[in-house]
XYZ file of C-alpha atoms in Angstrom:
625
model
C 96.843 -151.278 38.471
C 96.154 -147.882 37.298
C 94.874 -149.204 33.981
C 92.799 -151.248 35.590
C 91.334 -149.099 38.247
C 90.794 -146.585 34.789
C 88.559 -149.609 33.382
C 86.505 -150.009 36.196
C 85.807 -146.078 36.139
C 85.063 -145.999 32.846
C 82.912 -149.222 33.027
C 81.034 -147.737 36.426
C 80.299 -144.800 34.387
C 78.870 -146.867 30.993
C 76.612 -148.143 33.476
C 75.202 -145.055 35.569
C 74.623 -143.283 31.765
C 72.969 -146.156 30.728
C 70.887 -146.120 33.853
C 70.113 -142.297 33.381
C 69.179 -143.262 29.837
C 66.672 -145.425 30.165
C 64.837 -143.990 33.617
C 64.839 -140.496 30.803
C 62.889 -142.723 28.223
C 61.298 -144.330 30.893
C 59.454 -141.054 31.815
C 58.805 -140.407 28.171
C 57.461 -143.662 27.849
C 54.729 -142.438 30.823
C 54.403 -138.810 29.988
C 53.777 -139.585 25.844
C 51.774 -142.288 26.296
C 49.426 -140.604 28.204
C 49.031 -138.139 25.718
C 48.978 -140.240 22.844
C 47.768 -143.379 24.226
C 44.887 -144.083 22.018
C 46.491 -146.226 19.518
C 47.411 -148.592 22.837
C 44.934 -147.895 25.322
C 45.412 -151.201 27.481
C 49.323 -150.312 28.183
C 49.796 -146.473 27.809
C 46.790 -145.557 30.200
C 47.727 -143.308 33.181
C 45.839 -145.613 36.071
C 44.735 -144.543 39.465
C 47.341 -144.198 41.688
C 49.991 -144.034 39.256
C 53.367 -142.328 40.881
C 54.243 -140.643 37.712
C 50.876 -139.263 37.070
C 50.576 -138.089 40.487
C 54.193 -136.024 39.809
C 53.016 -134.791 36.676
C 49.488 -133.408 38.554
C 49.203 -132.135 41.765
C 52.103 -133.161 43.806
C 54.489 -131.904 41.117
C 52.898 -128.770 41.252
C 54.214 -127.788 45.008
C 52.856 -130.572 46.723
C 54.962 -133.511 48.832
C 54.811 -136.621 46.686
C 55.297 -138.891 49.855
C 51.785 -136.722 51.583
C 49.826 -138.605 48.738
C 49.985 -135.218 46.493
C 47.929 -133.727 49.378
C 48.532 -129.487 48.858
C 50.619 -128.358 51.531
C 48.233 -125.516 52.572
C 50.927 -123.335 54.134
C 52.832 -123.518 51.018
C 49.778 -122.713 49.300
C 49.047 -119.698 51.518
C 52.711 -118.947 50.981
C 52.352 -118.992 47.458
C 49.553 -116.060 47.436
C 50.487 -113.946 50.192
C 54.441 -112.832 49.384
C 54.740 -113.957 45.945
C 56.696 -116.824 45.553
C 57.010 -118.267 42.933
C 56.030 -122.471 42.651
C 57.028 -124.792 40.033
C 54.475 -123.745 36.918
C 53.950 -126.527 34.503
C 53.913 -125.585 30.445
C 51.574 -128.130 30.230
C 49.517 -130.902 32.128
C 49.594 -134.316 30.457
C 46.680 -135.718 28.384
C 44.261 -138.503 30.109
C 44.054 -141.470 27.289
C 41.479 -141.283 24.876
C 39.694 -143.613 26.313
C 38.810 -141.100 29.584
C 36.743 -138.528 27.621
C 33.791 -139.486 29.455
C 35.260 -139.499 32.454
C 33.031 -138.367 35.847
C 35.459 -139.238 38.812
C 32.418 -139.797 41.355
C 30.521 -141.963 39.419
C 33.504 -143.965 37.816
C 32.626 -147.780 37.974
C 36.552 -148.761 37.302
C 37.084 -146.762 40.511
C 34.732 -148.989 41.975
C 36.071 -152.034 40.804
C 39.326 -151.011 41.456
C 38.376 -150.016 45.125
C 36.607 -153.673 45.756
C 33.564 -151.387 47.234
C 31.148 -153.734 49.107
C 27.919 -152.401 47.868
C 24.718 -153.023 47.743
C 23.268 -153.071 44.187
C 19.710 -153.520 44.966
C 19.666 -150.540 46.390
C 21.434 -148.475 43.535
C 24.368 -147.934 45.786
C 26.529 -148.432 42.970
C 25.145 -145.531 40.962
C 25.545 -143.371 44.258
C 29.110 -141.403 44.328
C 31.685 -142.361 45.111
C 35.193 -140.303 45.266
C 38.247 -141.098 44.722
C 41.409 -140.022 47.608
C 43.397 -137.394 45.745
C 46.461 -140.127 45.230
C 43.771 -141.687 43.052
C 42.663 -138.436 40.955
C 43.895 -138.433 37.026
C 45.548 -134.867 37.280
C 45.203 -135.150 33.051
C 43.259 -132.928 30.861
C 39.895 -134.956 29.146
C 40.216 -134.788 25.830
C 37.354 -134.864 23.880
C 36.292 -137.738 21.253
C 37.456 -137.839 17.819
C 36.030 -135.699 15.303
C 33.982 -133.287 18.137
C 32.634 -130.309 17.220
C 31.391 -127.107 18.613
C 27.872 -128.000 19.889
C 24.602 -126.787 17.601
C 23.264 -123.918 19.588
C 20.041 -123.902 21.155
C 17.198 -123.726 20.725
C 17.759 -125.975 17.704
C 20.061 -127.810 19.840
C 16.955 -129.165 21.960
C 16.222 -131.231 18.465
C 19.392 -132.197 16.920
C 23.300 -132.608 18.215
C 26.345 -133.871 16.500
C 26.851 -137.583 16.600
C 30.723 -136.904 16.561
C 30.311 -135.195 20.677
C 28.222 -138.246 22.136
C 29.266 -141.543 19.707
C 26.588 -143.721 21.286
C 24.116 -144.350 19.236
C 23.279 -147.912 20.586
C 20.240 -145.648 22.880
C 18.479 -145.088 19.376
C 17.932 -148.573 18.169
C 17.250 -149.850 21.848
C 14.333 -147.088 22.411
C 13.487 -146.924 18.692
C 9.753 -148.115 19.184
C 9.709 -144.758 21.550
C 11.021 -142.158 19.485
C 13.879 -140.817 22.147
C 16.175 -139.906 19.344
C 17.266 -141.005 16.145
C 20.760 -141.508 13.657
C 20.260 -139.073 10.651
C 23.915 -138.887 9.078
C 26.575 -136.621 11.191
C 23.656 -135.885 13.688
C 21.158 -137.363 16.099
C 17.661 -136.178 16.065
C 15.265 -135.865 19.220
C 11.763 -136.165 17.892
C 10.394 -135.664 21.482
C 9.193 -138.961 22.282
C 9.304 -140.814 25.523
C 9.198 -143.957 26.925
C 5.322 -143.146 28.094
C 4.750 -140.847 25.076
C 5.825 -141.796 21.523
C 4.070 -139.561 19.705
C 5.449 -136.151 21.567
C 6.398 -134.640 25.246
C 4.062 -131.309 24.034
C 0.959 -133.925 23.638
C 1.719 -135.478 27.067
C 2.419 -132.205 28.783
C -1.081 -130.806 27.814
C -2.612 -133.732 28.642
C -1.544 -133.361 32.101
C -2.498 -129.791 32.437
C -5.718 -130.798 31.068
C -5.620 -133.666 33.799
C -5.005 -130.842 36.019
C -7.792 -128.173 35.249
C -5.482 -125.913 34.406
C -6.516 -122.842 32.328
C -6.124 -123.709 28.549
C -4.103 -127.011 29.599
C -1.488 -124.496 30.369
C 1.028 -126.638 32.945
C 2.704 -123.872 34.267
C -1.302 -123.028 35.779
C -0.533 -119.056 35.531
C 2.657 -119.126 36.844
C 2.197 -120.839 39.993
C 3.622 -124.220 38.516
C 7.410 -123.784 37.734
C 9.725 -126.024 39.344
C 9.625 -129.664 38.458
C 11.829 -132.961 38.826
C 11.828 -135.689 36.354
C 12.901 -138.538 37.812
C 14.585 -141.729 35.365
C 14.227 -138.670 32.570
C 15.461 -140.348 29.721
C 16.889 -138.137 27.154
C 15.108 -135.327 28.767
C 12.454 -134.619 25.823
C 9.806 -133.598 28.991
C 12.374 -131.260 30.749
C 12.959 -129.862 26.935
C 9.218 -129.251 26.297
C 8.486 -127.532 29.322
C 10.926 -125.085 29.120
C 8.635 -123.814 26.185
C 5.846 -122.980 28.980
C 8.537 -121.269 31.624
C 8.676 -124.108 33.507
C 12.057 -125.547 34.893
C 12.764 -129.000 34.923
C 15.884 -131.242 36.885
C 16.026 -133.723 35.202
C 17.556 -136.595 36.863
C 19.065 -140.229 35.755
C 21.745 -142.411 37.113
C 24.801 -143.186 35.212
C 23.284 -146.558 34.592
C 23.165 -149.098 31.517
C 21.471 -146.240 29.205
C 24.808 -144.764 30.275
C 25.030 -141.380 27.884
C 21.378 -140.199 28.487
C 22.080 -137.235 30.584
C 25.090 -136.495 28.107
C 22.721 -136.101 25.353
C 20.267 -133.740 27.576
C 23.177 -131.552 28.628
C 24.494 -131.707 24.747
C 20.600 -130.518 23.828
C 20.764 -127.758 26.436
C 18.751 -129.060 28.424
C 19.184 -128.707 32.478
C 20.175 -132.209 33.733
C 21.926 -134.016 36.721
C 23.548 -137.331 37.267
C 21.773 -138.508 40.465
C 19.718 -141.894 41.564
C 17.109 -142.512 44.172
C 19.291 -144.538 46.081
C 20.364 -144.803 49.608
C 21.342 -141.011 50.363
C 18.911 -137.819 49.858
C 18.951 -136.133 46.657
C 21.116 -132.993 47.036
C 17.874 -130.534 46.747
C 16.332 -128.994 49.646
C 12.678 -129.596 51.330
C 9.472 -127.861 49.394
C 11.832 -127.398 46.010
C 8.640 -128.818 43.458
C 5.794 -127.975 42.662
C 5.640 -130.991 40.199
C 7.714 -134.278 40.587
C 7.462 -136.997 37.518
C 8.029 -140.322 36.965
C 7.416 -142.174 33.113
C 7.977 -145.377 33.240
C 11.201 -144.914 35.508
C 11.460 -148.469 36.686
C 12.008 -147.481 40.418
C 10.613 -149.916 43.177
C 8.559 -147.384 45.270
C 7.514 -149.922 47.765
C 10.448 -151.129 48.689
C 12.221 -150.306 52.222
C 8.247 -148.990 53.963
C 8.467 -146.427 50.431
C 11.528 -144.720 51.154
C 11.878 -143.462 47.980
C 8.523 -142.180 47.234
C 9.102 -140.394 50.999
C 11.874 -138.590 49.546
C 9.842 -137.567 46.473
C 7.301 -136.216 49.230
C 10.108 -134.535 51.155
C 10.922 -132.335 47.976
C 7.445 -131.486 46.697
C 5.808 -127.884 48.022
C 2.980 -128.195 50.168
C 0.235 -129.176 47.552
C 2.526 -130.489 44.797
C 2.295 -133.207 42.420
C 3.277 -136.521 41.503
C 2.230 -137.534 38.124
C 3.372 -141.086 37.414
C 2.265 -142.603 34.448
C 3.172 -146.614 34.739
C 1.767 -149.760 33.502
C 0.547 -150.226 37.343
C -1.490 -147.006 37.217
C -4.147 -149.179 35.064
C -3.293 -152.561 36.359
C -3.223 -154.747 33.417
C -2.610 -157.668 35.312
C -2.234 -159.126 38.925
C 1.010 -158.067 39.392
C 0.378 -154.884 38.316
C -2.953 -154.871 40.509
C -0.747 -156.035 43.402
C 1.964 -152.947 43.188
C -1.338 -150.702 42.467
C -2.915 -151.894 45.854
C 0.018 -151.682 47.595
C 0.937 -147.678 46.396
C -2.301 -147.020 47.274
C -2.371 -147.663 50.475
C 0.974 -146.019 50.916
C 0.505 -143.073 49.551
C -3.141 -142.897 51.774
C -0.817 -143.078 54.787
C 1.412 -140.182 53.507
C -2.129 -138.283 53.270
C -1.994 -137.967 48.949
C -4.737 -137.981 47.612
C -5.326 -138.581 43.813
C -6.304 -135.411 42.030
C -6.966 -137.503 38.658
C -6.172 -140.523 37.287
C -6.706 -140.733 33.532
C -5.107 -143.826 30.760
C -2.124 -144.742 31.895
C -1.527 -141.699 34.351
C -2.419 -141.118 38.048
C -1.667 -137.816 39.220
C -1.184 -137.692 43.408
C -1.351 -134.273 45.554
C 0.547 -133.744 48.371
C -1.376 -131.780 51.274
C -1.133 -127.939 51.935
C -1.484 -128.539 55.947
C 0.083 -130.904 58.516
C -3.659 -131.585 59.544
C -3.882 -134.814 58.426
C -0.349 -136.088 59.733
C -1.702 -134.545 62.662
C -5.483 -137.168 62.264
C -3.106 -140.265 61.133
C -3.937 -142.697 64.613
C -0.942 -144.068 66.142
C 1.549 -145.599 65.323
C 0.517 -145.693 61.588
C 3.486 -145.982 59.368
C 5.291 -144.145 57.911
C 5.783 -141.986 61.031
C 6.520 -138.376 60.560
C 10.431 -137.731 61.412
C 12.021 -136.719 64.455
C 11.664 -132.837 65.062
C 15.496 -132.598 65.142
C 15.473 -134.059 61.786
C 16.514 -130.831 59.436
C 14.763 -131.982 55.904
C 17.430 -129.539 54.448
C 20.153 -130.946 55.159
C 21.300 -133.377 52.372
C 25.187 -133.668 51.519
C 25.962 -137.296 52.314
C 22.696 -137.852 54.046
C 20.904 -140.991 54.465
C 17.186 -141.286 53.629
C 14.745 -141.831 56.154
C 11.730 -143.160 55.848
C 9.410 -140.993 57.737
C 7.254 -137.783 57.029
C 9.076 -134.300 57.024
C 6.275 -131.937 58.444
C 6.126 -128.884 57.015
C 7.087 -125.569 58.852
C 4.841 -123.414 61.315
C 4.950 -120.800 58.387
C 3.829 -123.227 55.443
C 1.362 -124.733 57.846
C -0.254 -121.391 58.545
C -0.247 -120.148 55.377
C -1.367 -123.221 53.541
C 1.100 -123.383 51.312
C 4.632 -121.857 50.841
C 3.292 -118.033 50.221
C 5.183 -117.819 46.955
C 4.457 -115.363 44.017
C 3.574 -116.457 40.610
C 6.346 -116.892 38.387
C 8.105 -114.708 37.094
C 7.234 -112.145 39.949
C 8.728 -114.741 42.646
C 12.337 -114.208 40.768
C 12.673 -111.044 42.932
C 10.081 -111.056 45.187
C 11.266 -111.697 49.153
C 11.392 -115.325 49.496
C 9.690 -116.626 52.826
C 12.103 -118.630 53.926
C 14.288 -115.934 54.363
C 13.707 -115.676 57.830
C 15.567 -118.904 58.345
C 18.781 -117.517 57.387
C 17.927 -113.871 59.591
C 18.125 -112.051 56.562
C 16.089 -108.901 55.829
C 13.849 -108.312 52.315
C 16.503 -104.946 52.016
C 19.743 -107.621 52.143
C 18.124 -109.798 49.530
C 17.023 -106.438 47.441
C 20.544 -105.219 47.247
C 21.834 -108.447 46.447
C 20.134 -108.465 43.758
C 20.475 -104.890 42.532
C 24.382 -105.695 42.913
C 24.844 -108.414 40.990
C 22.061 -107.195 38.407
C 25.077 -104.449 38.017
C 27.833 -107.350 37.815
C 26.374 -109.630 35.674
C 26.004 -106.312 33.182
C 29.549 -105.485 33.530
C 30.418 -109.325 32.705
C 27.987 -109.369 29.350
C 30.045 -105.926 28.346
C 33.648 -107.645 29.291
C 32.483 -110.492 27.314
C 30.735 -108.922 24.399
C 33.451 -109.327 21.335
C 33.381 -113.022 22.394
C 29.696 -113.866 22.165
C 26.523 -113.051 20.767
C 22.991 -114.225 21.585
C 23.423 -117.638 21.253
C 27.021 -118.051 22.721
C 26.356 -119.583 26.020
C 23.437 -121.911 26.791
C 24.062 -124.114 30.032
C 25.514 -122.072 32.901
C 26.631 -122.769 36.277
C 27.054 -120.261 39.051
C 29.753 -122.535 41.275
C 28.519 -120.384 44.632
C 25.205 -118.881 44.224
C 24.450 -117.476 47.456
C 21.130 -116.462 46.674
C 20.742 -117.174 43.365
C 21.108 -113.463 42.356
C 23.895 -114.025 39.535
C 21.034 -116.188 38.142
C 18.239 -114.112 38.217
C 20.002 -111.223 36.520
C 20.057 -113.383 33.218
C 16.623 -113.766 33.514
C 16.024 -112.468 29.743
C 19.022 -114.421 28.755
C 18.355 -117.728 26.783
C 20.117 -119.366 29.125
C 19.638 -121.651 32.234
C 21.912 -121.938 35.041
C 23.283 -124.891 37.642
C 23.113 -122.584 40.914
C 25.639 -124.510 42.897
C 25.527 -123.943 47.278
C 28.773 -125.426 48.976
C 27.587 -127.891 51.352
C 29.466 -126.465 54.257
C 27.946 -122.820 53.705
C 24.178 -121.709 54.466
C 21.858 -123.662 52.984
C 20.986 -120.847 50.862
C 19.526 -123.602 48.390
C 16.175 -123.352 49.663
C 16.345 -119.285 48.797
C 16.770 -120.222 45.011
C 13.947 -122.813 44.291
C 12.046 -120.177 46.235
C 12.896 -118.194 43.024
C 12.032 -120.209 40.770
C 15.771 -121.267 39.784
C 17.389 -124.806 40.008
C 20.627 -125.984 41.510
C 22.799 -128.156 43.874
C 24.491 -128.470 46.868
C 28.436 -129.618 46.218
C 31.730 -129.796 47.663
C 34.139 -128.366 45.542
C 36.916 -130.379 46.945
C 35.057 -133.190 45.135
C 34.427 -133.718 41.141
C 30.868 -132.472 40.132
C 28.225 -135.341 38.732
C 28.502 -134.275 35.235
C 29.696 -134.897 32.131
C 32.642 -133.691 30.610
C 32.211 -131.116 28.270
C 28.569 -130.009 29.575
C 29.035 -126.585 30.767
C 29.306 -123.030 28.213
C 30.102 -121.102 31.390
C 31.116 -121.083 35.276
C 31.225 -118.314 37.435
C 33.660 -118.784 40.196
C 33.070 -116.321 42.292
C 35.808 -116.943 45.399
C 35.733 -120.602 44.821
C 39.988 -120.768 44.716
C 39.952 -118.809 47.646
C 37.936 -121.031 49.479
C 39.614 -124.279 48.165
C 42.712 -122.971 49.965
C 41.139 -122.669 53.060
C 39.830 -125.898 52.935
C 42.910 -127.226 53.004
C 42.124 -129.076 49.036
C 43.836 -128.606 46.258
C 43.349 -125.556 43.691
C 44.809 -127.328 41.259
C 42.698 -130.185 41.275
C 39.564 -127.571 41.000
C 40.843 -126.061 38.189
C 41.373 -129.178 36.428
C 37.752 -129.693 37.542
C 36.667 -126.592 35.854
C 38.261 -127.983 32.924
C 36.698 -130.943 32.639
C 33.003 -130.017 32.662
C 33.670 -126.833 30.345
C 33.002 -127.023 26.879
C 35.757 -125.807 24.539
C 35.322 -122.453 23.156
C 33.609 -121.929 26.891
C 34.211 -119.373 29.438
C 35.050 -118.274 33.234
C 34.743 -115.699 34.669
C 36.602 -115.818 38.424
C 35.879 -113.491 40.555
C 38.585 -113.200 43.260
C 41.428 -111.349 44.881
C 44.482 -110.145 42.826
C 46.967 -113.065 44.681
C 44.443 -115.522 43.436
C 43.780 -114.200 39.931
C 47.592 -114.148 39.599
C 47.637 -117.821 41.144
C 44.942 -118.954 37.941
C 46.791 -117.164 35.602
C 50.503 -119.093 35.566
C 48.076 -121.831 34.748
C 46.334 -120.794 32.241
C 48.687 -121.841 29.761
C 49.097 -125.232 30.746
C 45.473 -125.410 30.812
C 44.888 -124.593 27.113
C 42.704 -121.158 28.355
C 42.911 -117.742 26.879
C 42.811 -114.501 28.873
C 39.526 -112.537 27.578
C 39.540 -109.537 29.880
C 40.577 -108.585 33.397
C 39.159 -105.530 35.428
C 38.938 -104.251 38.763
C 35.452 -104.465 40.488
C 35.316 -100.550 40.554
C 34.113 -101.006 36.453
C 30.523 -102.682 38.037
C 30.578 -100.040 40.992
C 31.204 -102.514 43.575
C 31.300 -102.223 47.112
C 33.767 -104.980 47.264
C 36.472 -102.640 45.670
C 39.387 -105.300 46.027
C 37.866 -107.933 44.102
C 39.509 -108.762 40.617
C 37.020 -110.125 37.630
C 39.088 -112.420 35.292
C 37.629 -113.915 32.004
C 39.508 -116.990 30.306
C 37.513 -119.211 27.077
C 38.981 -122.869 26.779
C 40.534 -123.094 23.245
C 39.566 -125.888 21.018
C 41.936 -129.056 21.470
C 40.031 -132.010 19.161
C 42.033 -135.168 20.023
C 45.110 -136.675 20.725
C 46.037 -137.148 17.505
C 45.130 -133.391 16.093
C 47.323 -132.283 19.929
C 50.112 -134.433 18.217
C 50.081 -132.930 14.749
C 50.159 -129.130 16.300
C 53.385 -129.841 18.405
C-alpha cells in the first residue's frame, strides 16, 4: 500500500513537471517568436487580441489582464504620487517583421479582422479606424532589413535609401511621370508629377504666372504661404515650394500607391495620411491660402460636392483652388459633362475662375459673405446652420453646406493677416476667440523662444545642423515651440489635442502647419517618420485621461526615427515614470535639467532628453543578445 501510494506521488508529480515544462516553452514559443518571427511569419506573428501579447504589453505592466489591459488609473496615480514601485519590464517584445509598416488606425487587417461594414465608395475604408486597447500590438516596430540612417535634407528631398521604404513597384507604375526612380541602393525624385513630368519648379511658376504674381513668385510677397495638396503623390509640389517659403500638407490616403506618404516623410517633406472621405479633415476653417489638386482622382460632384465644400471650408477668404485635370479642357463628352457640372457648382459656392490656362483652372474663393448673402433661395448648397462651429473637426462628419465666414473676416475682407514671415509673431486675429490678449501671446512666445534655446544647448553634442529635419510638437498650444525654430532647417507637425482649445486655428494664423489628435489614439503616420517630438505634459495628461502611458510611449516609439530624439517636458514623478522605461524601450538618456536652466516661470517642470538607439532587424537584435 505504501509503495503504491509512493508511485502514484511520484507519477502525480512526473506529470505536474511535465505540465510546468511545456506551459515554460510554451511562453517561449510566444515571447521568441515574436521577436524573431520573420523566418515564419504566418505562425509566430503576435495577432490582435492575443492574451500573451497583451501580458507582455500593457496589462503586464500594472494593468488587470481580465479589464482588457485597460490602465488602472488609480494605480497609475499611485504609481507617481508616493513612489511605488510597478513591475518594470527589461524589455518589450519585438512585433514580427512583417509589422514595420505598421499604422494602427489605418490598418486594413484590423479591418478585416473587425468585419467593419463600410462603405468603400465613399473612402470610408481609408478613414481611421482604432483598434480597443485589447487589440493594440504592445511590440516595438522594427524596422526593415538592411535600414539605414536617412540621407539628410535638403539632399534628402532628391534621393533616399531604397533599404528604409523597399517598394519600388511606385517607380515602374508612374515611370511615364517621373515621381521617382531605382538608381542602385537609392531612389531618386526627379520632381515630376502626375500633371507635370518635366518638373514641380516649372509647374509652380506657371501657376504664379497664372496668378499675376510678381516675377511668377507663388508665395505673391509673402501673402501666399499655407497650402494643401490634396492626392499629393510623392510630394515633389509640397518639396518645391518649400524653396519659395511656402508650406505645404500634403495629404494622401493609405491607398493602393500605399508607401507614397512614406517616401515624402523619408524626403523630409511635411506629409499626412488623410482622405477626403466621410469625416472633416482634422484642420481648422480659413487654414489655406492655396488648396491643390493634380490629377487626384477624387469625385467632386458626388454627394451635392461635399468634398469640394470641405476644400472651401479650409481655404482663407480669397484663396485658391488650382486643379489641373483632364476635365479642366474637356477632351471629350465625359469630360465636358464633369466640366459643366463643376461649373455650375462651384458658381453656386460663389468661385469664380481667376484663370484657366492648358490643362489648369485656377478657382477663387470670395473675400465677403456678400454673395452667399445675393444667392436666391433655396439655391443649393445652402450655407450651414449658425450653430455649426467650422472648427470643430475630430470625428466630425462633413456637411454639405457653406461655412460663412466670421463678422471679423467679413469686415475686413479677408483674414487681416501679415505677410509672411512677419505673421510668425505678429498677433493673430483670431485670438479674440480664445479671450486671449496680444501681451499673453507675446510672452508665450518670448518663453518658449528661451526654451527652445535651452533645448538646442542640452542637445548640442548630439546634433549639428542637419541632425533633425521633421519635427513634431505633440501639444503646441500656440504654435510658439514652432516658431522659435524659425531659422532652423526644419519643419514641424504642431499637434492640438482634440479635447483642448482649438488653438489650431492660432497656428495656420502663423503661418505653421499641424493637427488636431487624441493621444490616447495612434497618430496617422508612418513608422519611423519623425527626427524629434516634444512632449511637453503629454504623460501627464494621458493619466488623466484615464489611457494608458504605456501605450503612448510605445506610440512615441513607433513614429521616431532611430538615432531620434525627445525631449519631455514634465513633472519629476513623471520623468521618473519614463525613465524605468527607457531601457526596455531601447532609448538613451541625453540630458536632464530643471526648468530654472531656461529661466522658467514654471520652476517645477523637469526637461528630459532620450535619442532612440539604432536596432536594424530581428535578426541583427538576435546576433547582439
Amino acid at each position: 500500500m505504501m509503495r503504491g501510494r509512493s508511485d502514484g506521488v511520484q507519477k502525480k508529480r512526473l506529470i505536474t513537471s511535465v505540465c510546468a515544462v511545456t506551459i515554460f516553452l510554451g511562453f517561449l514559443y510566444v515571447y521568441y517568436g515574436s521577436i524573431f518571427g520573420s523566418n515564419n511569419h504566418g505562425a509566430s506573428a503576435l495577432e490582435y487580441g492575443s492574451r500573451s501579447l497583451r501580458k507582455l504589453g500593457s496589462s503586464y505592466l500594472g494593468g488587470d489582464e481580465d479589464n482588457d489591459g485597460k490602465q488602472d488609473e488609480s494605480s497609475m496615480r499611485f504609481a507617481l504620487e508616493d513612489g511605488e514601485d510597478e513591475i518594470t519590464p527589461k524589455s518589450f517584445p519585438v512585433c514580427d517583421d512583417r509589422h514595420s509598416e505598421l499604422i494602427p488606425c489605418l490598418d486594413r487587417n484590423l479591418i478585416y479582422q473587425m468585419r467593419l461594414k463600410l462603405d468603400l465608395s465613399l473612402m470610408e475604408h481609408y478613414e481611421r479606424h482604432c483598434p480597443l486597447p485589447e487589440r493594440r500590438f504592445n511590440c516595438l516596430i522594427p524596422p526593415p532589413p538592411g535600414y539605414k540612417v536617412p540621407i539628410k535634407w535638403p539632399k534628402s528631398r532628391d534621393e533616399v535609401w531604397k533599404a528604409n521604404i523597399p517598394h519600388t513597384h511606385l517607380a515602374h507604375e508612374k515611370s511615364d511621370q517621373n515621381w521617382m526612380v531605382v538608381k542602385g541602393e537609392k531612389i531618386v525624385f526627379p520632381g515630376g508629377g502626375t500633371h507635370f513630368h518635366y518638373g514641380a519648379d516649372k509647374y509652380i511658376a506657371s501657376i504664379a504666372n497664372m496668378l499675376n504674381f510678381s516675377n511668377n513668385k507663388i508665395n505673391n510677397e509673402g501673402r501666399l504661404r499655407t497650402v494643401l495638396d490634396v492626392g499629393c503623390g510623392v510630394a515633389s509640389f509640397g518639396g518645391y515650394l518649400l524653396s519659395s517659403d511656402v508650406i505645404t500638407m500634403s495629404l494622401a490616403p493609405n491607398d493602393v500607391h500605399q508607401n507614397q506618404i512614406q517616401f515624402a516623410l523619408e524626403r523630409g517633406i511635411p506629409a499626412y495620411l488623410g482622405v477626403l472621405g466621410t469625416q472633416r479633415l482634422p484642420y481648422p476653417s480659413r487654414s489655406f491660402e492655396l488648396a491643390h489638386c493634380s490629377r487626384c482622382r477624387i469625385d467632386w460632384l458626388q454627394r451635392d460636392g461635399i468634398l469640394l465644400l470641405e476644400l472651401d471650408r479650409l481655404l482663407r477668404p480669397g484663396g485658391y483652388f488650382a486643379y489641373s485635370s483632364p476635365e479642366a479642357y474637356a477632351q471629350d463628352e465625359e469630360d465636358l459633362r464633369i466640366w459643366k457640372e463643376m461649373s455650375a457648382l462651384v458658381e453656386r459656392m460663389c468661385w469664380r475662375i481667376a484663370e484657366k490656362r492648358n490643362q489648369t483652372v485656377i478657382w477663387q474663393k470670395p473675400l465677403t459673405n456678400d454673395c452667399y448673402m445675393e444667392r436666391e433661395p433655396g439655391t443649393q448648397p445652402p450655407l450651414c446652420r449658425s450653430d455649426d462651429d467650422p472648427d470643430k473637426v475630430w470625428g466630425v462628419q462633413m456637411e454639405a453646406c457653406i461655412s460663412q465666414y466670421s463678422d471679423h473676416d467679413h469686415r475686413v475682407k479677408g483674414s487681416g493677416l501679415a505677410p509672411w514671415p512677419s505673421r510668425l509673431t505678429a498677433a493673430p486675429p483670431r485670438l479674440a476667440d480664445f479671450g486671449y490678449s496680444n501681451e499673453m501671446f507675446e510672452k508665450d512666445t518670448e518663453v518658449w523662444q528661451r526654451r527652445v534655446e535651452n533645448y538646442w544647448n542640452l542637445l548640442s553634442p548630439k546634433i549639428s545642423s542637419n541632425t533633425v529635419r521633421n519635427l513634431m510638437d505633440m501639444k503646441a498650444n500656440m504654435g510658439s515651440f514652432g516658431a522659435a525654430l524659425k531659422d532652423k532647417d526644419v519643419w514641424v507637425m504642431n499637434v492640438v489635442p482634440e479635447d483642448g482649445p482649438n488653438t489650431l486655428k492660432l497656428i495656420y494664423d502663423r503661418g505653421l502647419i499641424g493637427s488636431v489628435h487624441n493621444w490616447c489614439q495612434a497618430f496617422s503616420t508612418y513608422p519611423r517618420t519623425y527626427d524629434l517630438l516634444h512632449a511637453w505634459t503629454i504623460v501627464s495628461d494621458i493619466v488623466r485621461k484615464d489611457c494608458s502611458p504605456e501605450d503612448l510611449l510605445i506610440e512615441m516609439d513607433r513614429i521616431l526615427r532611430p538615432t531620434g530624439f525627445i525631449i519631455f517636458r514634465d513633472k519629476q514623478p513623471v520623468i521618473d515614470y519614463i525613465k524605468k522605461y527607457s531601457a526596455a524601450l531601447h532609448w538613451e538618456a541625453v540630458a536632464t535639467a530643471d526648468s530654472s536652466s531656461d529661466s522658467d516661470q514654471d520652476g517645477d517642470d523637469i526637461v528630459f532628453i532620450i535619442q532612440k538607439k539604432v536596432w536594424l532587424t530581428s535578426e541583427s537584435l538576435r546576433d547582439s543578445e
